[in-house]
């Protein structure tokens, strides 16, 4: 029987679950290092609290919306509410060699980190209460459906043939475009674009976060093979290659403009990790190097553009995740090859331009959907409870005004 | 008695301290400040491009001493802290009414004396 | 033959060993963030040095006391001194599919972290020399025997039918009640309950520690299945669920009293992890959510009580680990079900109130034993070499007075 | 067929790859805590950037030089340029049960961390540009060939019968002696040995780094078994034992001289990890305890000697890695026994003094080669582009002068 | 010459700095202090319940300037730093005996002048 | 009016603060400084052996007050901060020209008064 549990595959998915879980605190520090001292706890918490909030949401109903039996390709049905029916036997639809619950747990960690990613858009001024409500709604109305479309059996984008190995669209494009939408809905930080200085208060924290993210991403992309097999290895190598190339190129870009920035190198690495995410299981290591190398300038100039426009999308979630994820999804349509993964498809370079079109279409659908729903949510919340703290509270800092705490004594 | 407040470059602290020890100035304390003067700030590199910091880190050295040591001390600091480029810093001199050493209860001039400092050497001479 | 090594199971236990090892430095930072700047190195070291000290103790004789062939259900015999006879073939008594030495190594990490947990009771004033001697004696006289009673083949509590999946009693109850005993034996910190302010000096460190602890706990509880199987997956999901629910509830408690505290959220998560430890392999994910949700108020009010009483059990090891572990052990007697784990038992809710009584009995035995031995040890050491530094040394800070070092320049 | 992929083995190597990757950021913090505030970003980056630079080098040609079909035992041939031919089928020459690409990825992480280790020799004054060029050349001219000699099929030292389980020679001796050579070629830090105070600015970072290194080393040594088997378990236990014993002994040494230093304890642990590296898969746990216990005084007095000589090998890479690695390689020749690993050899204590001589010879060859090539490279670069920043730049700090950044605001 | 020491709220630094630049006060330095006055401290949230911090973070701005600039500067700071609630801070004025600019060796009044500051503008006028 | 600058041991801050509150001195601010005096520095332990730090962390307390409170305040600090061993610190007294309270605009003496402080009590008496 093919549906027996394979211990090696299970071990790898358990570990990958731990690795992806760890990415949320890693992200907390990656972001936290870039804010001012008075907002560090607030920023750390915007990520950390997702581990609590979305984990509960996922067990109660999120997983069922995302991976329950499809209702018209749009939503999962209620079969798995409360992890009911999510047992230790495999669910062959998704992963035939590991317990169903391992698949559900692994996917949970993706659901947790995605709203945390968005938080970079509005740090240093968001009202915590509004954020809690927003992220709960967002997970339910944006993340879970999109996960269903792309990965759910019967999901509309999956049926269309869109490739997304580990969440280029599901995680990064949704997060990026939602960040953009939210940033347009919330007011700027005091003094932004107007003499205010927003100096990162602890870049070592950002480096620490980046280091942990890099390692965690091996679980994010490698684990998406859902087994300890050749595909997992390919994904891991591609992940590492893209991160490396992107880090190097960002270093050179900042060097040309100025000096080789450390913040730039680690940012570049993260952008490379983002860009390879949809492609990791479909391309060769050399293609991964190219994808990483090209992702850096794309995000680099996207940040410059964003700054020029004067939008306070504070930690550049759109430029890093939205643009990076979009670039990666399109690159998948170019560099994918069945030589690497028979279950995948050939891309433009391998004689199949149609795949590129499919990728483009899926990107547009996910981006527009995420943007629109998020913008509506943010505006609605702003009308009702307000999404930004008062200017006075912002001055004092969110650690004290929102949490009554001081990070450092 | 006077108080000297010297605002110098961070990386000149060791040089100034050593120079002061050599001329017998031993008592001092040091604070980290951020200052702005003719020096216009520095550009720092961010993820892309740069941003400007207009309050630069400086070191402030506080020394309380007898009137007749002021000139020599100011000169010593000026020499040790000088690089010639903008941002070298500035020295202020203030009047002091009184000094009390907590451990001994000594007051005034005598509270300021150290085994090897200028005044003591002078007294011995 | 059933006793062959399974590579998948072995891989998972190796990884779990690494994850649990990492929990000790994680704990170091969790605790370290909550002390004052002048005691950070001392506090980090109280955890870190256990990795050195107890690892050696375990290889030389600790493992043999805990898991050697039982002598009357009370102690293990000397068969495994110096890891003699602990080879790479499986020991079917404990884990039939992994090398015996993997089991021994995995268990070692539990022995290492437990005395480190206790250190939270007396940070900022303990004499390092006394701590080293104490923890060596404690590991030998408390931890090793209790591990034998609960987990050893023939152990008295195991024979009684007490359930303790991953160390609710062995790790958390022993640590918590020992912390209480030690705190009663050592003098308070200067100014405690008397105007002194003990502001945490670096809450981000505490958040970092909590993030690493959460991930490490997947190895702590998931690894206790001793294989990469359905049970491991269940344990992991339960672990995550309880942590999440407890974090959320603590947030709400602190919000109601004041503001949603970040230190509170991460503390809550850790308390949830503690409470689910004995239950992780015996309950359903929904029960895990409930256990987590209830553990938070229990510990929350235990801290308030402790503060009211004026006891300087500085980082609330009793309230978080002692109370949390006790609550979890009892909850196991309520929520356990054979549907999750046939090797387990049914609890109160599943028609077997006797299990609850068994759990209660085992808790009392372990708690009383730990308390009494620790109190005696602490008093004895206090008479001989002194367990607290002088007030003057405390003023200067333990980093300088005990270690001659300064953490930050 | 024996060449099928084993999922358990593959899972363990994937995880080990992640663990070893994580050691590079861990090292960044281990080193970063010991420098002054103004050089923290620079120091972190000297490690971090290797993840980018050497990963690319390895995929493009490094792996082929190290593990391509041997050309006279000296170098690997070009078969694997661009990871060409490095597929998902096993390469039985190296690891018969995991994808060839998994082996290549795992080995990559060793290539990444080794030049990062060297950076401890010249922190706080090295010119970044020179470092980038140096490390690229060093990886190509020193690391890749030596890896081939020791581990490559047909490699000259492998053929000689030299044992190096996980890189005592390949990683630590090359790094240590190269550090020594570079330190002799570069000028001292201003004020070194002349009244300057080089106080570590953040020892908690160093403790964090040490904790992560310890856990990562389980992948470094345990993964070198290339499967989730008894050998991996033995290696892991030995690794932990040596680290523990070395940490304890260093504590006692510093206690005797002064006070039990926390920086000393964590340094000792790392030295123990270094020393056990070549021996981990060849000795018993008790031998590992002894190796760890003896490694500490060796490195301890090596540091004292280095200080006395007045050489500014700033973070003691030679004393910790060079001396520790050499000691470990020789100890392997003493304590190795076929009872632990049949594929190994017996050492001096087990009646085979010849092994000791082989070890000695291999150490000398690797040490001399590393020293000479590095010294030549450093001198050459110094003549051309200069390997140290100006004194003025050093005064300002490398974060600002080399990277235009400030770590803390 | 006088020295002004203004203790203000942390988050008023930018406003005060900008206001001072506008009236031509350019040289200054800034220190982080913790102060206690009529302001009774703040409650912070711990794991459970709260605790009180009675020394609150403040910013101290130090400016040395000519006598005739004191009034205007004090007024400017008062205005920019004012919120009306407890904790706004306090300004002290001290006598200064001498000033020496390290880079140029200038002394006294002239050491205090900056291209666009009040005195220079006055002189030009 | 005078300004008192007391350089004390870090760990004496709470004691001194409490003692000052008791005698009615409420307004103050506190800065972290590093100082050198007769105290020769400390040895710190490194990986092996030790190294010397010659600027030791100290706390500087700044208090501005009326002339007639100076003596009592200096005595109070001396008593609370005294340990008798080297490194106890030193107190300086400076003249002050003026004080302005930002929130209220009060000037001079009256800007220095607090509900329970010495002066107010005296006035009431
Ligand atoms: N009027 C002033 N009051 C207080 N501090 C001042 C004043 N002018 C300069 N400073 C301090 O001196 C430092 C150096 O001054 P700056 O004008 O940059 O020196 P330079 O003359 O070398 O250009 C400043 O950063 C500031 O800290
Ligand atoms: N007598 C004083 N000496 C030194 N600093 C003082 C004195 N009085 C107040 N301060 C400083 O001024 C700050 C603000 O004082 P506070 O009395 O709180 O202002 P407000 O008048 O707005 O209530 C204090 O935190 C302290 O730093
Ligand atoms: N002349 C001085 N000017 C400024 N600060 C001083 C002076 N003398 C001492 N101090 C400060 O006072 C502190 C204590 O002085 P020290 O001579 O060590 O005290 P003690 O008399 O107890 O030995 C020093 O660390 C320094 O901060």
PDB file of N, CA and C in Angstrom, chain B residues 29-77:
ATOM      1  N   UNK B  29      35.336  63.122  34.424  1.00  0.00           N
ATOM      2  CA  UNK B  29      34.359  62.144  34.023  1.00  0.00           C
ATOM      3  C   UNK B  29      33.882  62.415  32.621  1.00  0.00           C
ATOM      4  N   UNK B  30      33.333  61.431  32.045  1.00  0.00           N
ATOM      5  CA  UNK B  30      33.125  61.404  30.610  1.00  0.00           C
ATOM      6  C   UNK B  30      31.672  61.027  30.341  1.00  0.00           C
ATOM      7  N   UNK B  31      31.025  61.741  29.443  1.00  0.00           N
ATOM      8  CA  UNK B  31      29.632  61.445  29.088  1.00  0.00           C
ATOM      9  C   UNK B  31      29.532  61.325  27.576  1.00  0.00           C
ATOM     10  N   UNK B  32      28.651  60.439  27.140  1.00  0.00           N
ATOM     11  CA  UNK B  32      28.391  60.366  25.709  1.00  0.00           C
ATOM     12  C   UNK B  32      27.281  61.342  25.355  1.00  0.00           C
ATOM     13  N   UNK B  33      27.591  62.274  24.466  1.00  0.00           N
ATOM     14  CA  UNK B  33      26.572  63.233  24.048  1.00  0.00           C
ATOM     15  C   UNK B  33      26.431  63.159  22.531  1.00  0.00           C
ATOM     16  N   UNK B  34      25.447  63.829  22.019  1.00  0.00           N
ATOM     17  CA  UNK B  34      25.342  63.956  20.567  1.00  0.00           C
ATOM     18  C   UNK B  34      25.270  65.428  20.259  1.00  0.00           C
ATOM     19  N   UNK B  35      26.098  65.897  19.338  1.00  0.00           N
ATOM     20  CA  UNK B  35      26.179  67.336  19.175  1.00  0.00           C
ATOM     21  C   UNK B  35      26.025  67.800  17.750  1.00  0.00           C
ATOM     22  N   UNK B  36      25.820  69.100  17.652  1.00  0.00           N
ATOM     23  CA  UNK B  36      25.690  69.704  16.349  1.00  0.00           C
ATOM     24  C   UNK B  36      26.371  71.052  16.414  1.00  0.00           C
ATOM     25  N   UNK B  37      27.204  71.337  15.446  1.00  0.00           N
ATOM     26  CA  UNK B  37      27.884  72.627  15.436  1.00  0.00           C
ATOM     27  C   UNK B  37      28.071  73.020  13.979  1.00  0.00           C
ATOM     28  N   UNK B  38      29.278  73.364  13.617  1.00  0.00           N
ATOM     29  CA  UNK B  38      29.496  73.678  12.207  1.00  0.00           C
ATOM     30  C   UNK B  38      29.470  72.401  11.368  1.00  0.00           C
ATOM     31  N   UNK B  39      29.714  71.331  12.064  1.00  0.00           N
ATOM     32  CA  UNK B  39      29.700  70.013  11.433  1.00  0.00           C
ATOM     33  C   UNK B  39      28.259  69.695  11.037  1.00  0.00           C
ATOM     34  N   UNK B  40      28.073  69.350   9.783  1.00  0.00           N
ATOM     35  CA  UNK B  40      26.699  69.235   9.304  1.00  0.00           C
ATOM     36  C   UNK B  40      26.047  67.871   9.453  1.00  0.00           C
ATOM     37  N   UNK B  41      26.680  66.932  10.145  1.00  0.00           N
ATOM     38  CA  UNK B  41      26.080  65.601  10.264  1.00  0.00           C
ATOM     39  C   UNK B  41      26.715  64.626   9.291  1.00  0.00           C
ATOM     40  N   UNK B  42      26.291  63.386   9.364  1.00  0.00           N
ATOM     41  CA  UNK B  42      26.829  62.409   8.423  1.00  0.00           C
ATOM     42  C   UNK B  42      25.704  61.704   7.686  1.00  0.00           C
ATOM     43  N   UNK B  43      26.083  61.215   6.534  1.00  0.00           N
ATOM     44  CA  UNK B  43      25.199  60.381   5.738  1.00  0.00           C
ATOM     45  C   UNK B  43      25.418  58.936   6.151  1.00  0.00           C
ATOM     46  N   UNK B  44      24.364  58.229   6.404  1.00  0.00           N
ATOM     47  CA  UNK B  44      24.510  56.803   6.624  1.00  0.00           C
ATOM     48  C   UNK B  44      23.825  56.054   5.490  1.00  0.00           C
ATOM     49  N   UNK B  45      24.305  54.839   5.233  1.00  0.00           N
ATOM     50  CA  UNK B  45      23.748  54.026   4.168  1.00  0.00           C
ATOM     51  C   UNK B  45      22.586  53.209   4.718  1.00  0.00           C
ATOM     52  N   UNK B  46      21.471  53.245   4.022  1.00  0.00           N
ATOM     53  CA  UNK B  46      20.348  52.393   4.406  1.00  0.00           C
ATOM     54  C   UNK B  46      20.254  51.226   3.446  1.00  0.00           C
ATOM     55  N   UNK B  47      19.081  50.639   3.349  1.00  0.00           N
ATOM     56  CA  UNK B  47      18.927  49.529   2.412  1.00  0.00           C
ATOM     57  C   UNK B  47      19.240  49.963   0.996  1.00  0.00           C
ATOM     58  N   UNK B  48      18.768  51.122   0.659  1.00  0.00           N
ATOM     59  CA  UNK B  48      19.140  51.729  -0.625  1.00  0.00           C
ATOM     60  C   UNK B  48      19.383  53.166  -0.267  1.00  0.00           C
ATOM     61  N   UNK B  49      20.383  53.775  -0.896  1.00  0.00           N
ATOM     62  CA  UNK B  49      20.628  55.179  -0.650  1.00  0.00           C
ATOM     63  C   UNK B  49      20.979  55.483   0.787  1.00  0.00           C
ATOM     64  N   UNK B  50      20.874  56.764   1.143  1.00  0.00           N
ATOM     65  CA  UNK B  50      21.435  57.222   2.399  1.00  0.00           C
ATOM     66  C   UNK B  50      20.441  58.089   3.147  1.00  0.00           C
ATOM     67  N   UNK B  51      20.717  58.279   4.430  1.00  0.00           N
ATOM     68  CA  UNK B  51      19.965  59.277   5.182  1.00  0.00           C
ATOM     69  C   UNK B  51      20.921  60.008   6.086  1.00  0.00           C
ATOM     70  N   UNK B  52      20.499  61.202   6.517  1.00  0.00           N
ATOM     71  CA  UNK B  52      21.409  62.085   7.230  1.00  0.00           C
ATOM     72  C   UNK B  52      21.113  62.090   8.727  1.00  0.00           C
ATOM     73  N   UNK B  53      22.166  62.013   9.505  1.00  0.00           N
ATOM     74  CA  UNK B  53      22.058  62.139  10.956  1.00  0.00           C
ATOM     75  C   UNK B  53      22.673  63.478  11.331  1.00  0.00           C
ATOM     76  N   UNK B  54      21.900  64.403  11.921  1.00  0.00           N
ATOM     77  CA  UNK B  54      22.515  65.707  12.183  1.00  0.00           C
ATOM     78  C   UNK B  54      23.016  65.901  13.599  1.00  0.00           C
ATOM     79  N   UNK B  55      22.710  64.959  14.490  1.00  0.00           N
ATOM     80  CA  UNK B  55      23.370  65.021  15.797  1.00  0.00           C
ATOM     81  C   UNK B  55      24.402  63.895  15.841  1.00  0.00           C
ATOM     82  N   UNK B  56      25.647  64.313  15.870  1.00  0.00           N
ATOM     83  CA  UNK B  56      26.700  63.302  15.820  1.00  0.00           C
ATOM     84  C   UNK B  56      27.168  62.923  17.212  1.00  0.00           C
ATOM     85  N   UNK B  57      27.532  61.673  17.385  1.00  0.00           N
ATOM     86  CA  UNK B  57      28.056  61.267  18.683  1.00  0.00           C
ATOM     87  C   UNK B  57      29.350  62.004  19.009  1.00  0.00           C
ATOM     88  N   UNK B  58      29.404  62.519  20.209  1.00  0.00           N
ATOM     89  CA  UNK B  58      30.614  63.183  20.702  1.00  0.00           C
ATOM     90  C   UNK B  58      30.865  62.707  22.125  1.00  0.00           C
ATOM     91  N   UNK B  59      32.040  62.973  22.594  1.00  0.00           N
ATOM     92  CA  UNK B  59      32.367  62.691  23.983  1.00  0.00           C
ATOM     93  C   UNK B  59      32.530  64.009  24.722  1.00  0.00           C
ATOM     94  N   UNK B  60      31.897  64.129  25.860  1.00  0.00           N
ATOM     95  CA  UNK B  60      32.095  65.311  26.691  1.00  0.00           C
ATOM     96  C   UNK B  60      32.916  64.920  27.907  1.00  0.00           C
ATOM     97  N   UNK B  61      34.039  65.609  28.081  1.00  0.00           N
ATOM     98  CA  UNK B  61      34.883  65.359  29.252  1.00  0.00           C
ATOM     99  C   UNK B  61      34.666  66.497  30.244  1.00  0.00           C
ATOM    100  N   UNK B  62      34.356  66.170  31.477  1.00  0.00           N
ATOM    101  CA  UNK B  62      34.196  67.187  32.519  1.00  0.00           C
ATOM    102  C   UNK B  62      35.346  67.102  33.500  1.00  0.00           C
ATOM    103  N   UNK B  63      35.960  68.238  33.732  1.00  0.00           N
ATOM    104  CA  UNK B  63      37.072  68.262  34.685  1.00  0.00           C
ATOM    105  C   UNK B  63      36.897  69.480  35.582  1.00  0.00           C
ATOM    106  N   UNK B  64      36.987  69.275  36.853  1.00  0.00           N
ATOM    107  CA  UNK B  64      36.983  70.420  37.761  1.00  0.00           C
ATOM    108  C   UNK B  64      38.397  70.572  38.280  1.00  0.00           C
ATOM    109  N   UNK B  65      38.909  71.824  38.261  1.00  0.00           N
ATOM    110  CA  UNK B  65      40.314  72.000  38.640  1.00  0.00           C
ATOM    111  C   UNK B  65      40.557  73.410  39.169  1.00  0.00           C
ATOM    112  N   UNK B  66      41.744  73.618  39.668  1.00  0.00           N
ATOM    113  CA  UNK B  66      42.096  74.928  40.198  1.00  0.00           C
ATOM    114  C   UNK B  66      42.293  75.919  39.060  1.00  0.00           C
ATOM    115  N   UNK B  67      42.083  77.183  39.345  1.00  0.00           N
ATOM    116  CA  UNK B  67      42.146  78.212  38.313  1.00  0.00           C
ATOM    117  C   UNK B  67      43.457  78.159  37.536  1.00  0.00           C
ATOM    118  N   UNK B  68      44.540  77.986  38.261  1.00  0.00           N
ATOM    119  CA  UNK B  68      45.840  78.108  37.581  1.00  0.00           C
ATOM    120  C   UNK B  68      46.137  76.909  36.671  1.00  0.00           C
ATOM    121  N   UNK B  69      45.304  75.885  36.713  1.00  0.00           N
ATOM    122  CA  UNK B  69      45.532  74.746  35.806  1.00  0.00           C
ATOM    123  C   UNK B  69      44.720  74.847  34.527  1.00  0.00           C
ATOM    124  N   UNK B  70      43.823  75.818  34.493  1.00  0.00           N
ATOM    125  CA  UNK B  70      42.891  75.869  33.362  1.00  0.00           C
ATOM    126  C   UNK B  70      43.622  76.013  32.038  1.00  0.00           C
ATOM    127  N   UNK B  71      44.522  76.963  31.972  1.00  0.00           N
ATOM    128  CA  UNK B  71      45.144  77.251  30.692  1.00  0.00           C
ATOM    129  C   UNK B  71      45.878  76.036  30.131  1.00  0.00           C
ATOM    130  N   UNK B  72      46.686  75.448  30.987  1.00  0.00           N
ATOM    131  CA  UNK B  72      47.471  74.312  30.544  1.00  0.00           C
ATOM    132  C   UNK B  72      46.565  73.146  30.087  1.00  0.00           C
ATOM    133  N   UNK B  73      45.506  72.982  30.834  1.00  0.00           N
ATOM    134  CA  UNK B  73      44.609  71.878  30.517  1.00  0.00           C
ATOM    135  C   UNK B  73      43.902  72.121  29.185  1.00  0.00           C
ATOM    136  N   UNK B  74      43.418  73.335  29.010  1.00  0.00           N
ATOM    137  CA  UNK B  74      42.758  73.668  27.746  1.00  0.00           C
ATOM    138  C   UNK B  74      43.730  73.448  26.587  1.00  0.00           C
ATOM    139  N   UNK B  75      44.938  73.873  26.756  1.00  0.00           N
ATOM    140  CA  UNK B  75      45.926  73.705  25.688  1.00  0.00           C
ATOM    141  C   UNK B  75      46.171  72.226  25.399  1.00  0.00           C
ATOM    142  N   UNK B  76      46.294  71.459  26.470  1.00  0.00           N
ATOM    143  CA  UNK B  76      46.548  70.037  26.299  1.00  0.00           C
ATOM    144  C   UNK B  76      45.420  69.368  25.524  1.00  0.00           C
ATOM    145  N   UNK B  77      44.192  69.699  25.909  1.00  0.00           N
ATOM    146  CA  UNK B  77      43.059  69.096  25.223  1.00  0.00           C
ATOM    147  C   UNK B  77      43.047  69.515  23.759  1.00  0.00           C
TER     148      UNK B  77
END
